Coordinates of C-alpha atoms in Angstrom, one line a residue:
Chain A
X1 CA 28.5 23.2 -69.7
X2 CA 26.1 26.0 -70.0
X3 CA 27.2 27.6 -66.9
X4 CA 30.6 28.3 -68.1
X5 CA 29.1 30.2 -71.3
X6 CA 25.9 32.3 -70.0
X7 CA 28.2 35.0 -68.1
X8 CA 26.0 37.5 -69.5
X9 CA 23.0 37.6 -71.4
X10 CA 23.5 39.6 -74.7
X11 CA 20.9 42.3 -75.9
X12 CA 18.7 40.3 -78.4
X13 CA 17.7 42.1 -81.6
X14 CA 13.7 41.9 -82.3
X15 CA 10.8 42.8 -84.7
X16 CA 13.3 41.6 -87.1
X17 CA 10.5 40.0 -89.8
X18 CA 7.1 41.4 -91.2
X19 CA 4.3 39.1 -90.6
X20 CA 4.2 35.8 -89.0
X21 CA 7.4 33.9 -88.1
X22 CA 7.5 31.0 -90.9
X23 CA 9.9 29.5 -93.2
X24 CA 10.5 32.4 -96.1
X25 CA 9.3 34.9 -93.8
X26 CA 9.6 38.6 -95.3
X27 CA 12.6 40.6 -93.0
X28 CA 12.2 44.3 -92.4
X29 CA 15.6 45.0 -93.7
X30 CA 17.2 41.7 -95.6
X31 CA 21.0 41.7 -96.3
X32 CA 21.3 38.7 -98.3
X33 CA 18.2 37.5 -100.5
X34 CA 17.8 33.5 -101.8
X35 CA 15.1 32.5 -104.2
X36 CA 14.4 29.5 -105.4
X37 CA 18.1 28.6 -104.7
X38 CA 18.7 24.6 -105.7
X39 CA 21.6 22.3 -105.8
X40 CA 21.6 18.7 -106.9
X41 CA 24.4 16.2 -106.3
X42 CA 23.2 13.2 -108.9
X43 CA 19.9 12.1 -107.8
X44 CA 20.3 13.8 -104.5
X45 CA 18.5 17.2 -103.3
X46 CA 21.3 18.7 -101.2
X47 CA 19.6 22.6 -101.2
X48 CA 16.3 23.6 -102.3
X49 CA 15.3 26.5 -100.5
X50 CA 12.4 28.8 -101.7
X51 CA 12.7 31.7 -100.2
X52 CA 14.8 32.9 -96.8
X53 CA 15.6 36.3 -96.4
X54 CA 19.1 37.5 -93.8
X55 CA 18.2 40.4 -91.3
X56 CA 20.9 43.0 -91.5
X57 CA 22.3 43.6 -88.5
X58 CA 21.8 40.8 -86.4
X59 CA 22.8 37.6 -85.7
X60 CA 21.2 34.9 -87.5
X61 CA 21.6 31.3 -86.9
X62 CA 21.5 28.5 -89.4
X63 CA 20.7 25.1 -87.9
X64 CA 19.8 21.6 -88.7
X65 CA 20.8 18.0 -88.7
X66 CA 23.7 16.7 -90.7
X67 CA 23.3 16.7 -94.2
X68 CA 20.4 19.1 -93.8
X69 CA 22.7 21.0 -96.6
X70 CA 23.8 23.9 -94.3
X71 CA 27.3 24.0 -95.9
X72 CA 26.3 23.8 -99.3
X73 CA 23.7 26.3 -98.9
X74 CA 27.0 28.5 -97.4
X75 CA 29.2 27.4 -100.2
X76 CA 26.6 28.6 -102.9
X77 CA 25.5 31.7 -101.1
X78 CA 29.4 32.8 -101.3
X79 CA 30.0 31.7 -104.5
X80 CA 32.2 28.4 -103.9
X81 CA 29.3 26.2 -105.7
X82 CA 27.1 27.2 -108.0
X83 CA 23.6 25.9 -108.0
X84 CA 21.4 24.7 -110.6
X85 CA 19.0 27.4 -110.5
X86 CA 17.8 30.3 -108.3
X87 CA 19.0 33.7 -107.9
X88 CA 20.1 35.1 -104.6
X89 CA 21.4 39.0 -103.8
X90 CA 23.7 40.8 -101.5
X91 CA 23.0 44.3 -100.8
X92 CA 20.4 44.3 -103.5
X93 CA 23.0 43.0 -105.9
X94 CA 22.7 39.9 -107.6
X95 CA 25.5 37.2 -106.7
X96 CA 24.3 34.8 -109.5
X97 CA 27.6 33.9 -111.5
X98 CA 29.7 36.2 -109.6
X99 CA 33.0 34.2 -108.5
X100 CA 33.8 33.5 -104.8
X101 CA 36.9 36.1 -104.8
X102 CA 34.4 39.0 -106.2
X103 CA 31.8 38.2 -103.5
X104 CA 34.3 38.5 -100.6
X105 CA 35.6 41.8 -102.3
X106 CA 31.7 42.8 -102.3
X107 CA 32.0 42.7 -98.0
X108 CA 30.3 38.7 -97.5
X109 CA 33.5 37.2 -95.8
X110 CA 33.0 33.9 -95.1
X111 CA 35.2 30.9 -92.5
X112 CA 35.2 27.3 -93.1
X113 CA 34.2 24.4 -91.2
X114 CA 37.5 22.9 -91.0
X115 CA 39.7 25.9 -90.5
X116 CA 42.0 27.3 -93.0
X117 CA 44.8 28.8 -91.4
X118 CA 47.8 29.2 -93.9
X119 CA 50.3 26.6 -92.0
X120 CA 53.6 28.2 -93.2
X121 CA 52.5 31.8 -93.0
X122 CA 53.3 33.7 -89.6
X123 CA 50.0 35.0 -87.9
X124 CA 50.8 38.6 -89.1
X125 CA 50.9 37.5 -92.4
X126 CA 47.8 35.6 -92.5
X127 CA 46.7 38.6 -91.4
X128 CA 47.9 41.1 -93.6
X129 CA 46.6 38.7 -96.3
X130 CA 43.0 39.5 -95.3
X131 CA 43.1 43.3 -96.2
X132 CA 41.5 44.4 -99.3
X133 CA 42.9 46.8 -102.0
X134 CA 46.1 46.1 -101.1
X135 CA 48.2 48.0 -104.4
X136 CA 51.4 45.6 -103.6
X137 CA 49.2 42.3 -104.9
X138 CA 49.8 43.7 -108.1
X139 CA 53.0 41.9 -109.8
X140 CA 54.1 45.3 -111.0
X141 CA 53.9 47.7 -108.4
X142 CA 55.1 44.8 -106.1
X143 CA 58.6 45.3 -107.6
X144 CA 59.0 48.6 -106.0
X145 CA 58.4 48.3 -102.0
X146 CA 58.2 52.4 -101.9
X147 CA 54.5 52.0 -103.2
X148 CA 53.2 49.5 -101.1
X149 CA 55.2 50.0 -98.3
X150 CA 52.7 53.0 -96.5
X151 CA 49.6 50.8 -97.0
X152 CA 51.5 47.6 -95.4
X153 CA 52.4 49.4 -92.4
X154 CA 49.4 50.9 -92.1
X155 CA 47.5 47.4 -92.4
X156 CA 50.1 46.0 -89.9
X157 CA 48.9 48.8 -87.2
X158 CA 45.4 47.3 -88.3
X159 CA 46.5 43.4 -87.9
X160 CA 48.0 44.6 -84.4
X161 CA 45.0 45.9 -83.4
X162 CA 42.9 42.7 -84.3
X163 CA 45.5 40.7 -82.7
X164 CA 45.0 42.0 -79.4
X165 CA 41.9 42.0 -79.2
X166 CA 41.8 38.5 -80.0
X167 CA 44.1 37.6 -77.5
X168 CA 47.0 36.7 -80.5
X169 CA 49.2 39.4 -80.5
X170 CA 51.9 37.2 -78.7
X171 CA 51.7 34.6 -81.8
X172 CA 52.4 37.2 -84.5
X173 CA 55.7 35.7 -85.3
X174 CA 54.8 32.5 -85.3
X175 CA 53.3 29.9 -88.1
X176 CA 49.8 29.5 -88.1
X177 CA 50.6 26.0 -88.0
X178 CA 52.0 26.0 -84.4
X179 CA 48.7 27.1 -83.1
X180 CA 46.2 25.1 -81.4
X181 CA 42.9 24.4 -83.2
X182 CA 40.6 26.6 -81.0
X183 CA 43.4 29.5 -81.8
X184 CA 43.3 28.8 -85.5
X185 CA 39.2 29.4 -85.3
X186 CA 40.1 32.7 -83.5
X187 CA 42.7 33.6 -86.4
X188 CA 40.5 32.4 -89.1
X189 CA 37.4 35.2 -87.7
X190 CA 40.0 38.1 -87.3
X191 CA 41.5 37.3 -90.9
X192 CA 38.1 37.8 -91.9
X193 CA 37.6 41.0 -90.1
X194 CA 40.6 43.0 -91.6
X195 CA 38.3 43.4 -95.1
X196 CA 35.5 45.3 -93.0
X197 CA 33.2 42.9 -93.8
X198 CA 29.5 43.7 -93.9
X199 CA 28.3 40.2 -93.7
X200 CA 30.4 37.4 -91.9
X201 CA 29.4 34.0 -92.4
X202 CA 30.9 31.7 -90.4
X203 CA 30.7 28.0 -90.8
X204 CA 30.4 26.0 -87.2
X205 CA 32.7 28.6 -85.4
X206 CA 32.4 26.6 -82.1
X207 CA 33.5 22.9 -83.6
X208 CA 36.4 21.4 -81.4
X209 CA 37.0 24.6 -79.3
X210 CA 37.2 24.2 -75.5
X211 CA 34.8 25.8 -73.6
X212 CA 37.1 28.5 -72.0
X213 CA 37.8 29.6 -75.7
X214 CA 34.0 29.2 -77.1
X215 CA 33.4 31.9 -74.3
X216 CA 35.8 34.7 -76.1
X217 CA 34.6 33.0 -79.4
X218 CA 30.7 34.3 -78.2
X219 CA 31.9 37.7 -77.5
X220 CA 33.9 37.9 -80.4
X221 CA 30.6 37.6 -82.6
X222 CA 28.8 39.3 -80.2
X223 CA 31.1 42.4 -80.9
X224 CA 31.0 42.1 -84.5
X225 CA 27.5 42.5 -84.0
X226 CA 27.8 45.5 -81.9
X227 CA 30.1 47.5 -84.6
X228 CA 27.2 46.9 -86.9
X229 CA 28.1 43.7 -88.9
X230 CA 25.7 41.4 -90.1
X231 CA 26.6 37.6 -89.1
X232 CA 25.2 34.5 -90.1
X233 CA 26.5 31.4 -88.7
X234 CA 26.3 27.5 -88.5
X235 CA 26.4 25.4 -85.3
X236 CA 25.4 22.4 -83.9
X237 CA 25.9 23.7 -80.3
X238 CA 22.3 25.1 -79.1
X239 CA 23.2 26.8 -76.3
X240 CA 25.6 29.2 -78.1
X241 CA 22.4 29.1 -80.6
X242 CA 20.2 30.4 -78.2
X243 CA 22.3 32.7 -76.4
X244 CA 23.6 34.9 -79.1
X245 CA 21.2 34.6 -81.9
X246 CA 18.6 37.1 -82.7
X247 CA 17.1 34.7 -85.4
X248 CA 17.0 30.9 -86.3
X249 CA 16.9 29.4 -89.6
X250 CA 16.2 25.5 -89.5
X251 CA 17.3 23.7 -92.5
X252 CA 16.2 19.6 -93.2
X253 CA 16.8 18.2 -95.9
X254 CA 17.9 20.8 -98.0
X255 CA 14.8 22.9 -96.9
X256 CA 14.2 25.7 -94.8
X257 CA 11.6 23.9 -92.5
X258 CA 11.2 26.7 -90.0
X259 CA 12.3 30.4 -88.6
X260 CA 12.2 32.6 -85.7
X261 CA 13.4 33.9 -82.6
X262 CA 15.6 31.0 -80.7
X263 CA 13.3 30.5 -78.1
X264 CA 10.4 29.8 -80.0
X265 CA 11.7 28.0 -83.0
X266 CA 13.3 25.4 -80.6
X267 CA 9.9 24.6 -79.8
X268 CA 8.4 24.4 -83.2
X269 CA 7.3 20.9 -83.7
X270 CA 8.9 20.7 -87.4
X271 CA 12.3 21.6 -85.6
X272 CA 12.2 18.8 -83.4
X273 CA 11.4 16.4 -86.4
X274 CA 14.1 17.6 -87.9
X275 CA 16.6 16.8 -85.2
X276 CA 15.0 13.6 -83.6
X277 CA 12.3 12.2 -86.1
X278 CA 8.5 12.9 -85.9
X279 CA 7.9 10.5 -83.1
X280 CA 10.4 11.4 -81.0
X281 CA 8.4 13.6 -78.4
X282 CA 11.5 15.2 -76.5
X283 CA 11.0 18.6 -75.2
X284 CA 14.2 20.5 -77.6
X285 CA 16.6 22.2 -75.5
X286 CA 14.9 22.4 -72.2
X287 CA 18.0 21.8 -70.6
X288 CA 21.3 21.0 -70.7
X289 CA 21.4 16.9 -70.2
X290 CA 18.8 16.7 -73.7
X291 CA 21.0 19.2 -75.3
X292 CA 23.9 16.8 -74.8
X293 CA 21.8 13.8 -76.1
X294 CA 20.7 15.6 -79.1
X295 CA 24.3 16.5 -79.8
X296 CA 25.1 12.8 -79.3
X297 CA 22.5 11.7 -81.5
X298 CA 23.5 14.4 -84.1
X299 CA 27.2 12.9 -84.0
X300 CA 26.1 9.5 -84.1
X301 CA 24.7 10.2 -87.4
X302 CA 28.2 11.7 -88.5
Chain B
X1 CA 95.0 9.0 -110.5
X2 CA 94.8 12.1 -111.9
X3 CA 93.2 14.1 -108.4
X4 CA 93.7 17.6 -109.7
X5 CA 91.7 16.9 -113.0
X6 CA 88.6 15.9 -110.9
X7 CA 89.1 18.1 -108.8
X8 CA 89.6 20.9 -111.5
X9 CA 86.6 19.9 -113.7
X10 CA 84.9 19.8 -110.8
X11 CA 86.2 23.5 -109.7
X12 CA 84.8 24.9 -113.3
X13 CA 81.9 23.5 -112.6
X14 CA 81.3 26.1 -109.7
X15 CA 81.1 28.7 -112.6
X16 CA 80.0 27.4 -115.8
X17 CA 76.9 28.9 -117.5
X18 CA 75.6 25.7 -117.1
X19 CA 75.4 25.8 -113.3
X20 CA 73.5 29.0 -113.9
X21 CA 71.2 28.0 -116.5
X22 CA 70.1 24.9 -114.1
X23 CA 69.8 27.5 -111.3
X24 CA 68.0 29.8 -113.0
X25 CA 65.5 27.1 -114.4
X26 CA 65.4 26.1 -110.8
X27 CA 64.7 29.9 -109.9
X28 CA 61.8 29.5 -111.7
X29 CA 60.3 26.2 -110.6
X30 CA 60.9 27.5 -106.5
X31 CA 58.4 30.5 -108.0
X32 CA 56.0 27.6 -109.4
X33 CA 56.5 24.8 -106.6
X34 CA 58.3 26.2 -104.0
X35 CA 56.2 29.5 -103.4
X36 CA 52.7 28.8 -105.0
X37 CA 52.7 25.1 -104.8
X38 CA 52.1 24.4 -108.3
X39 CA 53.7 21.6 -109.4
X40 CA 55.2 21.9 -113.0
X41 CA 56.8 18.8 -114.2
X42 CA 57.1 20.4 -117.7
X43 CA 60.2 22.9 -116.8
X44 CA 62.3 21.3 -119.8
X45 CA 59.7 22.2 -122.1
X46 CA 59.6 26.0 -121.2
X47 CA 63.7 25.8 -121.6
X48 CA 63.3 24.3 -124.8
X49 CA 61.0 27.3 -125.8
X50 CA 64.0 29.2 -125.1
X51 CA 66.4 27.5 -126.8
X52 CA 65.0 27.5 -129.8
X53 CA 63.0 30.1 -129.6
X54 CA 66.1 31.8 -129.7
X55 CA 67.5 29.9 -132.3
X56 CA 65.2 29.8 -134.7
X57 CA 64.4 33.4 -135.5
X58 CA 68.4 33.8 -135.3
X59 CA 69.3 31.5 -138.2
X60 CA 66.0 31.5 -140.3
X61 CA 65.3 35.5 -139.9
X62 CA 68.7 37.2 -138.8
X63 CA 66.6 38.9 -136.6
X64 CA 69.2 40.4 -133.6
X65 CA 69.4 39.0 -130.3
X66 CA 66.9 41.0 -128.3
X67 CA 64.3 40.0 -130.7
X68 CA 65.4 36.5 -130.5
X69 CA 64.7 36.7 -126.6
X70 CA 61.9 38.3 -126.8
X71 CA 60.2 35.7 -129.3
X72 CA 61.2 32.9 -126.9
X73 CA 59.6 34.7 -123.9
X74 CA 56.7 35.0 -126.1
X75 CA 56.3 31.5 -126.8
X76 CA 56.6 30.8 -123.4
X77 CA 54.0 32.8 -122.5
X78 CA 51.9 31.1 -125.0
X79 CA 52.8 27.9 -123.9
X80 CA 52.2 29.1 -119.9
X81 CA 48.9 30.2 -121.1
X82 CA 47.9 26.8 -123.4
X83 CA 49.0 24.8 -120.2
X84 CA 47.4 27.1 -117.1
X85 CA 43.9 28.0 -118.2
X86 CA 42.9 24.6 -118.9
X87 CA 44.5 23.1 -115.5
X88 CA 44.7 26.0 -113.0
X89 CA 41.0 25.7 -112.2
X90 CA 41.8 22.0 -111.6
X91 CA 43.6 20.2 -108.7
X92 CA 47.1 20.7 -108.3
X93 CA 48.0 17.5 -110.1
X94 CA 46.5 17.7 -113.1
X95 CA 49.1 20.5 -113.9
X96 CA 51.6 18.3 -112.9
X97 CA 50.3 15.7 -115.6
X98 CA 49.2 18.1 -118.5
X99 CA 52.7 19.8 -117.8
X100 CA 54.9 16.3 -118.4
X101 CA 52.9 15.9 -121.5
X102 CA 53.3 18.7 -122.9
X103 CA 57.0 19.1 -122.7
X104 CA 57.3 15.8 -124.4
X105 CA 54.8 16.3 -127.1
X106 CA 57.3 19.6 -127.6
X107 CA 60.3 17.7 -127.5
X108 CA 59.2 15.1 -130.0
X109 CA 57.6 18.0 -132.5
X110 CA 61.3 19.2 -132.4
X111 CA 62.9 15.9 -133.0
X112 CA 60.2 15.0 -135.7
X113 CA 61.8 15.0 -139.5
X114 CA 58.5 16.7 -140.4
X115 CA 60.1 20.2 -139.4
X116 CA 63.5 19.3 -140.0
X117 CA 63.9 22.4 -142.1
X118 CA 63.4 24.6 -139.6
X119 CA 64.5 22.7 -136.2
X120 CA 67.3 20.7 -138.1
X121 CA 65.4 17.9 -136.0
X122 CA 67.1 15.4 -133.9
X123 CA 70.5 16.7 -134.8
X124 CA 69.5 20.2 -133.9
X125 CA 70.9 23.8 -134.6
X126 CA 74.1 25.7 -134.3
X127 CA 75.8 28.9 -135.0
X128 CA 73.0 31.4 -133.4
X129 CA 74.9 33.3 -131.3
X130 CA 76.2 35.5 -134.5
X131 CA 75.6 39.2 -133.4
X132 CA 75.8 38.4 -129.6
X133 CA 78.8 37.4 -130.1
X134 CA 80.0 40.8 -131.5
X135 CA 79.2 42.5 -128.6
X136 CA 82.0 39.9 -126.6
X137 CA 84.1 42.9 -124.5
X138 CA 86.7 39.6 -123.9
X139 CA 89.4 40.0 -125.9
X140 CA 90.3 36.8 -128.2
X141 CA 92.7 34.2 -126.4
X142 CA 92.5 31.9 -123.6
X143 CA 93.1 33.0 -120.0
X144 CA 92.0 32.3 -116.6
X145 CA 93.7 31.3 -113.4
X146 CA 93.8 27.6 -111.7
X147 CA 91.4 25.2 -113.2
X148 CA 89.1 28.4 -114.7
X149 CA 91.0 28.5 -117.8
X150 CA 88.4 29.4 -121.1
X151 CA 88.2 31.0 -124.0
X152 CA 86.9 34.7 -124.3
X153 CA 83.4 33.0 -125.9
X154 CA 82.8 31.0 -122.5
X155 CA 84.0 33.4 -120.6
X156 CA 81.5 36.0 -122.2
X157 CA 78.6 33.4 -122.1
X158 CA 79.5 32.8 -118.5
X159 CA 79.3 36.2 -117.1
X160 CA 76.2 36.8 -119.2
X161 CA 74.4 33.9 -117.4
X162 CA 75.4 34.4 -113.9
X163 CA 74.2 38.4 -114.5
X164 CA 70.9 36.9 -115.7
X165 CA 70.7 35.0 -113.3
X166 CA 71.5 37.6 -110.1
X167 CA 68.9 40.0 -112.1
X168 CA 66.3 36.9 -111.6
X169 CA 67.2 36.1 -108.0
X170 CA 66.5 40.4 -107.1
X171 CA 63.9 40.1 -109.1
X172 CA 62.2 36.9 -107.4
X173 CA 63.3 38.4 -103.9
X174 CA 61.2 41.3 -104.6
X175 CA 58.2 39.9 -105.6
X176 CA 58.3 37.5 -102.7
X177 CA 58.9 39.7 -100.3
X178 CA 55.7 41.9 -101.4
X179 CA 51.6 41.3 -100.8
X180 CA 52.2 39.9 -103.8
X181 CA 54.4 37.3 -102.8
X182 CA 52.0 37.2 -99.6
X183 CA 49.4 36.2 -102.1
X184 CA 50.6 33.5 -103.7
X185 CA 52.2 31.9 -100.5
X186 CA 49.0 31.8 -99.3
X187 CA 47.6 30.0 -102.4
X188 CA 50.3 27.4 -101.5
X189 CA 49.0 26.7 -98.3
X190 CA 45.6 27.0 -98.9
X191 CA 43.8 28.5 -102.2
X192 CA 40.1 28.3 -101.0
X193 CA 40.9 30.3 -98.0
X194 CA 42.7 33.0 -100.3
X195 CA 39.7 33.1 -102.5
X196 CA 37.5 33.6 -99.2
X197 CA 39.8 36.8 -98.5
X198 CA 38.8 38.1 -102.2
X199 CA 41.5 37.4 -104.2
X200 CA 41.4 35.9 -107.6
X201 CA 43.6 33.0 -107.0
X202 CA 43.2 31.8 -110.5
X203 CA 44.8 34.9 -111.9
X204 CA 47.6 34.5 -109.4
X205 CA 48.7 31.2 -110.6
X206 CA 48.2 31.8 -114.2
X207 CA 50.9 34.9 -113.3
X208 CA 53.1 32.7 -111.1
X209 CA 53.4 29.7 -113.9
X210 CA 53.8 32.7 -116.6
X211 CA 56.7 33.9 -114.7
X212 CA 58.4 30.8 -113.5
X213 CA 58.2 29.8 -117.0
X214 CA 59.9 32.9 -118.0
X215 CA 62.6 32.0 -116.2
X216 CA 62.6 28.5 -117.3
X217 CA 62.8 30.2 -120.9
X218 CA 65.8 32.4 -120.2
X219 CA 67.6 29.5 -118.4
X220 CA 67.0 27.1 -121.9
X221 CA 69.1 30.6 -124.0
X222 CA 71.3 30.8 -121.1
X223 CA 71.9 26.9 -121.8
X224 CA 72.3 26.7 -125.0
X225 CA 74.4 29.8 -125.8
X226 CA 77.7 28.3 -125.3
X227 CA 76.6 25.1 -127.3
X228 CA 74.5 23.6 -130.3
X229 CA 70.5 22.9 -129.4
X230 CA 69.6 19.4 -129.7
X231 CA 66.1 18.6 -128.5
X232 CA 67.2 15.6 -126.5
X233 CA 68.5 18.5 -124.0
X234 CA 64.8 18.8 -123.1
X235 CA 64.4 14.9 -121.7
X236 CA 61.6 14.9 -119.2
X237 CA 65.0 13.4 -116.8
X238 CA 65.9 17.2 -117.0
X239 CA 62.9 18.6 -115.2
X240 CA 63.9 16.1 -112.8
X241 CA 67.7 17.2 -112.1
X242 CA 65.8 20.7 -111.9
X243 CA 63.8 19.7 -108.9
X244 CA 66.7 17.6 -107.5
X245 CA 68.5 20.9 -107.4
X246 CA 65.7 23.3 -105.9
X247 CA 65.1 20.4 -102.6
X248 CA 68.3 20.1 -102.5
X249 CA 68.5 24.2 -102.0
X250 CA 65.6 25.2 -100.4
X251 CA 62.4 24.8 -102.4
X252 CA 60.8 28.1 -100.8
X253 CA 63.9 30.2 -101.2
X254 CA 65.7 32.6 -103.4
X255 CA 69.3 31.3 -102.8
X256 CA 68.5 27.9 -102.5
X257 CA 68.1 27.0 -106.4
X258 CA 71.9 28.6 -106.8
X259 CA 73.8 27.2 -104.0
X260 CA 71.5 23.5 -105.1
X261 CA 72.7 24.2 -108.7
X262 CA 76.4 24.7 -107.5
X263 CA 76.4 21.4 -105.0
X264 CA 74.7 19.4 -108.0
X265 CA 77.0 20.1 -110.5
X266 CA 80.5 19.9 -108.5
X267 CA 79.4 16.8 -106.9
X268 CA 78.1 15.3 -110.8
X269 CA 81.2 16.2 -111.9
X270 CA 83.5 14.7 -109.4
X271 CA 81.7 11.5 -109.3
X272 CA 81.4 10.8 -112.8
X273 CA 85.3 12.2 -113.0
X274 CA 86.2 9.8 -109.9
X275 CA 84.3 6.7 -111.1
X276 CA 85.4 6.9 -114.9
X277 CA 88.9 7.1 -113.5
X278 CA 88.7 4.7 -110.9
X279 CA 87.3 1.9 -113.9
X280 CA 90.5 3.0 -115.9
X281 CA 92.5 2.4 -113.3
X282 CA 90.8 -1.0 -112.6
X283 CA 89.6 -0.6 -109.3
X284 CA 86.2 -1.4 -110.3
X285 CA 86.6 -4.6 -112.0
X286 CA 83.0 -5.4 -112.7
X287 CA 82.3 -2.4 -114.6
X288 CA 82.6 -0.7 -118.1
X289 CA 83.3 2.7 -119.0
X290 CA 79.7 2.7 -120.7
X291 CA 78.7 1.7 -117.2
X292 CA 80.6 4.2 -115.4
X293 CA 78.7 7.1 -117.6
X294 CA 75.5 5.6 -116.6
X295 CA 76.4 5.0 -112.9
X296 CA 76.7 9.1 -111.7
X297 CA 72.5 9.1 -112.7
X298 CA 71.8 6.1 -110.7
X299 CA 74.0 8.4 -107.8
X300 CA 71.8 11.6 -108.6
X301 CA 68.9 9.9 -108.0
X302 CA 70.1 7.9 -104.5
X303 CA 71.0 11.6 -103.5
X304 CA 67.4 13.4 -104.1
X305 CA 66.1 10.4 -102.1
X306 CA 68.6 10.8 -99.5
X307 CA 67.4 14.2 -99.5
X308 CA 64.0 14.2 -99.6
X309 CA 64.0 11.6 -96.7
X310 CA 67.0 13.5 -94.3
X311 CA 67.1 16.8 -95.2
X312 CA 63.7 17.7 -96.6
X313 CA 64.0 21.6 -95.8
X314 CA 67.2 21.7 -98.2
X315 CA 70.0 23.3 -97.6
X316 CA 68.8 27.1 -96.9
X317 CA 65.2 25.8 -96.5
X318 CA 64.0 26.7 -93.0
X319 CA 64.1 23.8 -90.9
X320 CA 61.1 25.5 -88.3
X321 CA 59.2 24.9 -91.2
X322 CA 59.3 21.2 -91.0
X323 CA 58.3 20.8 -87.4
X324 CA 54.8 21.2 -89.4
X325 CA 54.5 19.3 -92.2
X326 CA 52.1 16.8 -92.2

């Protein structure tokens, strides 16, 4: 499987951190900083992150076994869930008690693990919904088309542009429901880009996507970085992580257990422990067979 | 059997003010359920507020009709806020539970003898149309053609009802084709996705609840103008008849509720006319007149089931949508 997706070597960003790569290491230019973020569900501590910084302008992967708290951490950062304690800020602005829609307006856009395409809206309408600051979204102004028509046309041009880039332009008038799972992932990503975000958070963008489409998704994610956006993604596919991530943060049991560039971090004993148990001495990610075995192990946990 | 009378009575329902009133209430539900995905089972409550909100200030305070309409609308906005603020943050079904209960609470408050002086309790209120009738452009008398022969008062309320309905339909069409409409339709599909795109979902849901409720309130006014208002009109079954109309016509359409209401009332009138005359003529020996009166509602129930099973998109709904309904 690895052969199809390593067509070209992406340029990795280096020199993102200050000092030794360790959990909670300081970054040269962090875009997102979380401090003491803790979330418990009854007796279970889902997330307990002391300090973590996400580097700006780079692709950061958040990995960890199932139940490590990655998605919960995503939800906390984007306002979809509220932590018990802690503070976190985006671009220097605190995000505590900021509702999810305001977080999105600040430029922090997320996608979901289970794709949320708006099934009975056309692909084009899905895209247009992503645009920010639409005057016609005000009830009173919506009554007079003359007020919003011009902006709507501009949005449509932009949407068409993105759809062409994502090769979805032929489907623009179809219901999102009529698309395949992989196409919906593409649509969700394209829709997120309609708002010109500064930080894109992708929750398992590769889950359930076939290898051919994976390659195009990877290229799109690298494209985001090339355009100056920061990407944070959750992923189980270690090949993808190694291929495109500039920085990797490993979570286990709600905590950040390791950080570093992808090659070093995957040799970190703490990461191997987290994935395979302390007494399992498999060389993580040495070749594709082991990764497959690892993925099967992870799947078994589900 | 007098087929002429059966068809004549059915034809009258084509244009009766009641048909327009039900269509208007269904249009409100289309905003709630069809476009935003809000399960409002208390449309009867909004209609009740329209009816009493109009009648009480007209009778007790002698207010002009426009002030009465405003009172009704203000009451309905307050009602929508009371229902929406605590429940719209929760899952959709909580709104359904709260609305059906709140509509019943309202009906019982207006039925109880405690407030008889204001509400007229179970016997209701009448003669509140005074200053509106002064505007009646139709000269006194009965006129019309074919089965459509009414007195000038009925013609006036009929015209008024269809004008209000037409305005409401244009209004709904305008907002639903705009970016505002796009947001609420997105909320219907998946509110978390819309939230993640930076839209204040809660505010849109409240706006939708208020708008659809306001149409329900106008429907209540239009409904009681040609008659007297009694609380027993506003049983929960009223809400379900309106849902039947909405599903019959097509939930996420503008003209669906209007077509649905016309079809519903014409068929209902035809069935009840036919059955009662069939009983009279001894065609249905196992049935009394009283039972025949109830049979039409059984038929409505059967019709709703048949629509949902065999034509879930309704008369004007988009068949394509159904290919993807899970």
